[in-house]
Amino acid sequence: MFGRKKRRLDPLIRQLMEWVGETNVLYRREDLVAYECDGFTLKKGEARAVVFPADTREVAAVVRLLHRENVPFIARGAGTGLSGGATPLGGEVIISLVKMKKLLRVDLDNRIAVVQPGFVNLKLTQSIADRGYYYAPDPSSQYACTIGGNVAENAGGAHCLKYGVTTNHILGAEVVLPDGEVIRIGDEGIPDMPGYDLLGLLTGSEGTLGIVTEITVRILKAPQGKQTLLAYFDDVEEASRAVSDIISAGILPAALEMMDRTAIEAVESANFPVGHPLDIEALLLVEVDGIEAGLKSQVEDITELCRRRNVREVKTARDEKEAAAWWANRKTGFGAMGAISPDYLVQDGVIPRSTLPEVLGKIREISRDTGLRIANIFHAGDGNLHPLILFDERKPGEKERALEAGSRCLKVCAEVGGTITGEHGVGIEKREEMRFVFTKEEIAAQIRLRDVFNPGNLLNPGKGFPQPGRCAEVKQEIKERRMAEG
Amino acid sequence: MFGRKKRRLDPLIRQLMEWVGETNVLYRREDLVAYECDGFTLKKGEARAVVFPADTREVAAVVRLLHRENVPFIARGAGTGLSGGATPLGGEVIISLVKMKKLLRVDLDNRIAVVQPGFVNLKLTQSIADRGYYYAPDPSSQYACTIGGNVAENAGGAHCLKYGVTTNHILGAEVVLPDGEVIRIGDEGIPDMPGYDLLGLLTGSEGTLGIVTEITVRILKAPQGKQTLLAYFDDVEEASRAVSDIISAGILPAALEMMDRTAIEAVESANFPVGHPLDIEALLLVEVDGIEAGLKSQVEDITELCRRRNVREVKTARDEKEAAAWWANRKTGFGAMGAISPDYLVQDGVIPRSTLPEVLGKIREISRDTGLRIANIFHAGDGNLHPLILFDERKPGEKERALEAGSRCLKVCAEVGGTITGEHGVGIEKREEMRFVFTKEEIAAQIRLRDVFNPGNLLNPGKGFPQPGRCAEVKQEIKERRMAEG
């Protein structure tokens, strides 16, 4: 019986099973449903199979097989990405890296850690915290997202204002190229590597240039002290100006976050309320860190700058517990939208800090025009906006209007000299919006660059660029194959 | 008379003059001598001409002309590079960017400055210091080197330990591609740009991918306070271990430099002596910066860590003037070799910090084997070695032995898991040593990447990779042309 069932299997699935073991391949439609999108849920597709390799050798073997068979494939971590970078367009084999989740080495003398791609971001800090170290990039999904996924998307986070995004913390990687060749790039803490900066090129390439199977990251000594402040404003513009004032004054907070009224309504209605007043127009959440002795004067300076912008109230967290509660309230902010809206779409634009009041005004206009509420929770310090467009998918046309509103928000960002993504990536979500910031020639140059590593465009096709690449073909292929299989 | 002279001119020179003006083209052999090498003086070549464009339009016009005529060309800044990146191999037209030296814009609100490529590094800090800002990357040649050259070489400097190298401070650029097309890449302070990281790829590409004609850089608020320490050691290994101890203790100095006995002899014999004892084996020059209140405890901690490694003496600079004298003594260290040796070759390897004692021992062996003295002045904090090989070019065979010793030093770096350049680049100097750290396949992949932007390899041919590219051909061409011209 089992034998007969196997014989009916897609021969590719059988070959995949030979490499990674039978239990490490999913191929039934019901099993594939969980992989039809990532954290960007508005577009979905069906994979041909999902495989779970155990090590680099297995990844390379699977890739060689798929390359030889001309089958498109996608690397996937925890699937928390917000632009659809790990979403199948139809017919790809997903190479899930969640079984490759070891912390391989910690070397405090040289301040590095070596991890497998499926290792969860937050676990790294948890593993080294007792020795006084941490890993800086902290996407809000850090309790779940993997460092491999962070490399693919060049993930940011609240503390990237002071400490930089993922690319600033990656020192080396083992990479399986799209033809199955395994290379190592970068090294342990070299300021300027010889040759071109392939590691920088790979980081943030949204899974289109190679699959990382081992990553060397920089770890940092935890700062001696921290202070967390909350500032409540009756006016969004005043809050925005306070942000510029703080940075212009030469203070570089570890984090400088902003939420507007709608966002506050959501986070206070969800799982981690902390008692923010519901009648303010904006709040700033500010963290300063460093040598204990210097923190007090920074807190005083920030407080004073907020006062000059007519802040209603500024308070400092009494203790770590209170600060942690404020952060949990902030970091679960996107999900909190569920408390006030059936669906939401988060966007990710970047603007010069000084244009913040102007851009927030234009986002309010978009909200009025489309009749959709838009909440704003964002990394104000580095001008990285996250408009959250609230809608109800059940109401006809609302999803489309939400997508339209998101796109218009990005256009506003591009128009003031910013860009269309700060940390979430382009994925499938913002492919067309690439045209807001790049000319046809610039996009063509990028694609030529991709083709150096990924000439057949088998690895994560259709992502990152306006051209749908192989997607249409692939969709047709899977349809025909399914029909042939009956 | 003049007319006749002009008619005898190489027609290319005449066309170049049409674009940039007659006085902005050098072509006589005696004028070209100054351009036959850069700061790496051991290999020289003859350019066909040197042009001095005034703006982007002229650069693009010149490039289009050279591209059409299939003539190789090189962009050049101040010519302070140390690996021969701007050295002609024979027959290239040098596009000097020294006339494009304007500071175009300073925007303190968004903490950026926009400069032309010929703008001198140190001038940027000088222009904004009164407002409390500075530009972080500080190569020792910063009084002369240009920011355009810094981008090409991804220049480092003493303070890059804490603040990172050039690539960490470049936010955007206008670039003339090798076919004369002008593009803008990057933007003002975007954490993670959409698309591939072309700006990162360009930075440190040693002038092989494009010519930067405008650069947007990040400027930083000057730290509130600084303290500078000197620690004198009777033993090199103890000094090396003190370096590791300081970093492992979680202190991140702004700079952590080391000089050995031979280097101290040189700097004390040259133009900026400060009275270092001549009988010590090594000194550390350490700068900590940040909030005034925190500096004292850092100085105490560093002093204590040095004591545990049997330091002979640790002292703190009494005032800024004394600190500046110590820094001048250090920053002119390479040139100071002239006081104790007719010639010297500086190398630029990187090693994991923890291997410092082992590697310094191996460099001493190389010195014994080759019979050449080797001084070491280097960025100890990030393991970036600069062995200075002392020799006398007039003595037959010494130059060759010096080059051999330099290459062996790099091999040692590669063998302990480091690499062959930390900040000076590959240029023509370390082309063959690329093989120490890259496989043939990896080098081929890099060349494919170059070919995306520079398909004819007309822009700075023969640099950065083992393959001599067009050099041999080019040399033959110029020879034939000269013969034909009589």
Short mmCIF file of C-alpha atoms in Angstrom, two decimals, chain B residues 244-471:
data_model
loop_
_atom_site.label_atom_id
_atom_site.label_comp_id
_atom_site.label_asym_id
_atom_site.label_seq_id
_atom_site.Cartn_x
_atom_site.Cartn_y
_atom_site.Cartn_z
CA SER B 244 42.58 41.75 24.03
CA ASP B 245 41.88 42.35 27.71
CA ILE B 246 40.60 45.86 27.08
CA ILE B 247 38.21 44.72 24.36
CA SER B 248 37.12 41.62 26.26
CA ALA B 249 36.34 43.79 29.29
CA GLY B 250 33.69 45.47 27.18
CA ILE B 251 35.49 48.77 26.77
CA LEU B 252 35.24 50.11 23.25
CA PRO B 253 37.90 52.79 22.87
CA ALA B 254 37.54 55.29 20.03
CA ALA B 255 41.07 54.23 19.04
CA LEU B 256 43.51 51.58 20.26
CA GLU B 257 46.82 51.82 18.44
CA MET B 258 50.09 49.99 18.92
CA MET B 259 53.70 50.69 17.91
CA ASP B 260 56.65 48.39 18.42
CA ARG B 261 60.25 49.24 19.27
CA THR B 262 61.43 49.83 15.70
CA ALA B 263 58.42 52.03 14.99
CA ILE B 264 59.10 54.05 18.14
CA GLU B 265 62.71 54.53 17.09
CA ALA B 266 61.44 55.94 13.77
CA VAL B 267 58.78 58.30 15.09
CA GLU B 268 61.15 59.64 17.73
CA SER B 269 63.80 60.28 15.04
CA ALA B 270 61.37 62.10 12.72
CA ASN B 271 59.47 65.39 12.76
CA PHE B 272 57.07 64.89 15.64
CA PRO B 273 58.96 63.29 18.56
CA VAL B 274 57.14 63.31 21.89
CA GLY B 275 59.72 61.67 24.13
CA HIS B 276 58.65 58.01 24.06
CA PRO B 277 61.33 55.92 25.83
CA LEU B 278 63.50 54.17 23.24
CA ASP B 279 64.08 51.04 25.29
CA ILE B 280 60.49 49.84 25.50
CA GLU B 281 59.22 47.03 23.27
CA ALA B 282 55.76 48.40 22.56
CA LEU B 283 53.40 51.22 23.31
CA LEU B 284 49.65 51.50 23.21
CA LEU B 285 47.95 54.76 22.34
CA VAL B 286 44.36 54.62 23.54
CA GLU B 287 41.59 57.17 23.19
CA VAL B 288 38.25 56.90 24.94
CA ASP B 289 35.46 59.32 24.17
CA GLY B 290 31.87 59.94 25.09
CA ILE B 291 30.02 61.52 27.94
CA GLU B 292 32.49 63.30 30.21
CA ALA B 293 31.18 61.64 33.35
CA GLY B 294 31.96 58.15 32.13
CA LEU B 295 35.49 58.71 30.93
CA LYS B 296 37.28 58.60 34.27
CA SER B 297 36.20 55.08 35.10
CA GLN B 298 37.19 53.88 31.60
CA VAL B 299 40.63 55.41 31.99
CA GLU B 300 40.98 53.71 35.38
CA ASP B 301 39.86 50.36 33.98
CA ILE B 302 42.30 50.54 31.06
CA THR B 303 45.12 51.55 33.40
CA GLU B 304 44.35 48.63 35.69
CA LEU B 305 44.20 46.14 32.77
CA CYS B 306 47.59 47.39 31.52
CA ARG B 307 49.05 47.02 35.04
CA ARG B 308 47.93 43.40 35.14
CA ARG B 309 50.00 42.92 31.97
CA ASN B 310 53.07 44.42 33.64
CA VAL B 311 53.02 47.79 31.91
CA ARG B 312 56.06 49.93 32.69
CA GLU B 313 54.13 53.19 32.72
CA VAL B 314 50.65 54.46 31.85
CA LYS B 315 49.94 58.14 31.50
CA THR B 316 46.99 60.28 30.49
CA ALA B 317 47.39 63.33 28.29
CA ARG B 318 47.37 66.45 30.45
CA ASP B 319 45.44 68.46 27.88
CA GLU B 320 44.27 68.50 24.27
CA LYS B 321 47.60 69.87 23.14
CA GLU B 322 49.51 66.92 24.54
CA ALA B 323 46.98 64.47 23.09
CA ALA B 324 47.29 66.18 19.70
CA ALA B 325 51.09 65.83 19.84
CA TRP B 326 50.78 62.11 20.57
CA TRP B 327 48.40 61.73 17.66
CA ALA B 328 50.62 63.70 15.26
CA ASN B 329 53.49 61.43 16.30
CA ARG B 330 51.35 58.39 15.51
CA LYS B 331 49.66 59.63 12.35
CA THR B 332 52.92 60.60 10.67
CA GLY B 333 54.38 57.23 11.63
CA PHE B 334 54.62 55.74 8.13
CA GLY B 335 56.51 58.74 6.77
CA ALA B 336 58.74 58.70 9.85
CA MET B 337 60.31 55.48 8.56
CA GLY B 338 62.29 57.76 6.25
CA ALA B 339 64.28 58.83 9.31
CA ILE B 340 65.69 55.34 9.84
CA SER B 341 65.53 53.73 6.40
CA PRO B 342 65.94 54.92 2.80
CA ASP B 343 62.83 53.03 1.69
CA TYR B 344 59.93 51.20 3.26
CA LEU B 345 56.95 49.13 2.20
CA VAL B 346 53.81 49.23 4.34
CA GLN B 347 51.57 46.19 4.43
CA ASP B 348 48.00 45.95 5.61
CA GLY B 349 46.80 42.62 6.98
CA VAL B 350 43.98 41.82 9.35
CA ILE B 351 43.89 39.11 11.99
CA PRO B 352 41.55 38.00 14.75
CA ARG B 353 42.64 40.09 17.75
CA SER B 354 43.35 37.03 19.83
CA THR B 355 46.08 35.86 17.42
CA LEU B 356 48.09 39.09 17.77
CA PRO B 357 50.97 37.64 19.86
CA GLU B 358 51.35 34.65 17.52
CA VAL B 359 51.31 36.78 14.36
CA LEU B 360 53.77 39.36 15.68
CA GLY B 361 56.10 36.45 16.45
CA LYS B 362 55.82 35.18 12.89
CA ILE B 363 56.51 38.64 11.50
CA ARG B 364 59.71 38.70 13.58
CA GLU B 365 60.65 35.37 11.93
CA ILE B 366 60.05 36.85 8.47
CA SER B 367 62.29 39.77 9.44
CA ARG B 368 65.06 37.38 10.52
CA ASP B 369 64.70 35.22 7.39
CA THR B 370 64.84 38.13 4.96
CA GLY B 371 67.39 40.18 6.88
CA LEU B 372 65.10 43.23 6.70
CA ARG B 373 63.93 45.21 9.71
CA ILE B 374 60.16 45.32 10.12
CA ALA B 375 58.44 48.01 12.19
CA ASN B 376 54.84 47.65 13.30
CA ILE B 377 52.46 50.57 13.71
CA PHE B 378 48.86 49.50 13.69
CA HIS B 379 45.23 49.57 14.66
CA ALA B 380 45.55 46.90 17.34
CA GLY B 381 41.96 47.23 18.52
CA ASP B 382 40.56 45.79 15.33
CA GLY B 383 43.50 43.57 14.53
CA ASN B 384 44.54 45.63 11.51
CA LEU B 385 48.31 45.20 11.21
CA HIS B 386 50.66 47.49 9.32
CA PRO B 387 54.07 45.84 9.09
CA LEU B 388 56.53 48.39 7.65
CA ILE B 389 59.32 46.61 5.85
CA LEU B 390 62.48 48.70 5.80
CA PHE B 391 64.85 48.37 2.87
CA ASP B 392 67.24 50.20 0.58
CA GLU B 393 66.20 50.18 -3.06
CA ARG B 394 69.77 50.93 -4.15
CA LYS B 395 71.01 47.62 -2.78
CA PRO B 396 70.45 44.97 -5.43
CA GLY B 397 67.62 42.60 -4.60
CA GLU B 398 66.38 44.42 -1.48
CA LYS B 399 63.22 45.74 -3.10
CA GLU B 400 62.34 42.23 -4.26
CA ARG B 401 63.06 40.83 -0.80
CA ALA B 402 60.85 43.55 0.74
CA LEU B 403 57.97 42.67 -1.59
CA GLU B 404 58.50 39.01 -0.72
CA ALA B 405 58.50 39.79 3.01
CA GLY B 406 55.30 41.81 2.62
CA SER B 407 53.61 38.97 0.80
CA ARG B 408 54.72 36.51 3.49
CA CYS B 409 53.25 38.77 6.20
CA LEU B 410 49.92 38.67 4.39
CA LYS B 411 50.10 34.91 4.09
CA VAL B 412 50.51 34.66 7.85
CA CYS B 413 47.42 36.85 8.31
CA ALA B 414 45.42 34.66 5.95
CA GLU B 415 46.60 31.50 7.70
CA VAL B 416 45.32 32.55 11.12
CA GLY B 417 41.88 33.30 9.66
CA GLY B 418 42.46 36.94 8.81
CA THR B 419 42.83 38.61 5.46
CA ILE B 420 45.15 40.56 3.19
CA THR B 421 43.84 44.08 3.55
CA GLY B 422 42.09 46.01 6.27
CA GLU B 423 41.85 49.44 4.73
CA HIS B 424 44.44 50.02 1.99
CA GLY B 425 42.80 47.87 -0.67
CA VAL B 426 44.20 45.36 -3.13
CA GLY B 427 45.10 47.71 -5.98
CA ILE B 428 48.02 46.42 -8.00
CA GLU B 429 50.01 45.59 -4.90
CA LYS B 430 48.10 42.60 -3.57
CA ARG B 431 46.54 41.22 -6.72
CA GLU B 432 48.35 37.91 -6.48
CA GLU B 433 47.77 37.69 -2.71
CA MET B 434 44.02 37.59 -3.41
CA ARG B 435 44.67 33.89 -3.94
CA PHE B 436 45.51 33.54 -0.23
CA VAL B 437 41.90 34.28 0.68
CA PHE B 438 39.75 33.51 -2.35
CA THR B 439 39.35 30.45 -4.52
CA LYS B 440 39.52 30.72 -8.28
CA GLU B 441 35.71 30.37 -8.37
CA GLU B 442 35.20 33.16 -5.86
CA ILE B 443 37.46 35.47 -7.82
CA ALA B 444 35.64 34.56 -11.01
CA ALA B 445 32.30 35.44 -9.35
CA GLN B 446 33.69 38.83 -8.35
CA ILE B 447 34.88 39.48 -11.86
CA ARG B 448 31.45 38.60 -13.23
CA LEU B 449 30.08 41.16 -10.81
CA ARG B 450 32.54 43.78 -12.05
CA ASP B 451 31.53 43.01 -15.62
CA VAL B 452 27.93 43.97 -14.86
CA PHE B 453 29.04 47.57 -14.39
CA ASN B 454 32.33 47.61 -16.24
CA PRO B 455 31.87 45.09 -19.03
CA GLY B 456 34.77 46.21 -21.23
CA ASN B 457 37.00 46.53 -18.16
CA LEU B 458 38.03 49.98 -19.40
CA LEU B 459 37.65 51.54 -15.95
CA ASN B 460 40.78 50.97 -13.89
CA PRO B 461 41.79 47.75 -15.63
CA GLY B 462 44.11 45.31 -13.94
CA LYS B 463 43.29 46.33 -10.39
CA GLY B 464 42.06 44.27 -7.50
CA PHE B 465 42.23 40.81 -9.05
CA PRO B 466 44.99 38.36 -9.93
CA GLN B 467 44.16 38.58 -13.62
CA PRO B 468 46.13 41.38 -15.23
CA GLY B 469 43.13 42.06 -17.45
CA ARG B 470 43.91 44.42 -20.28
CA CYS B 471 47.27 45.57 -18.90
#
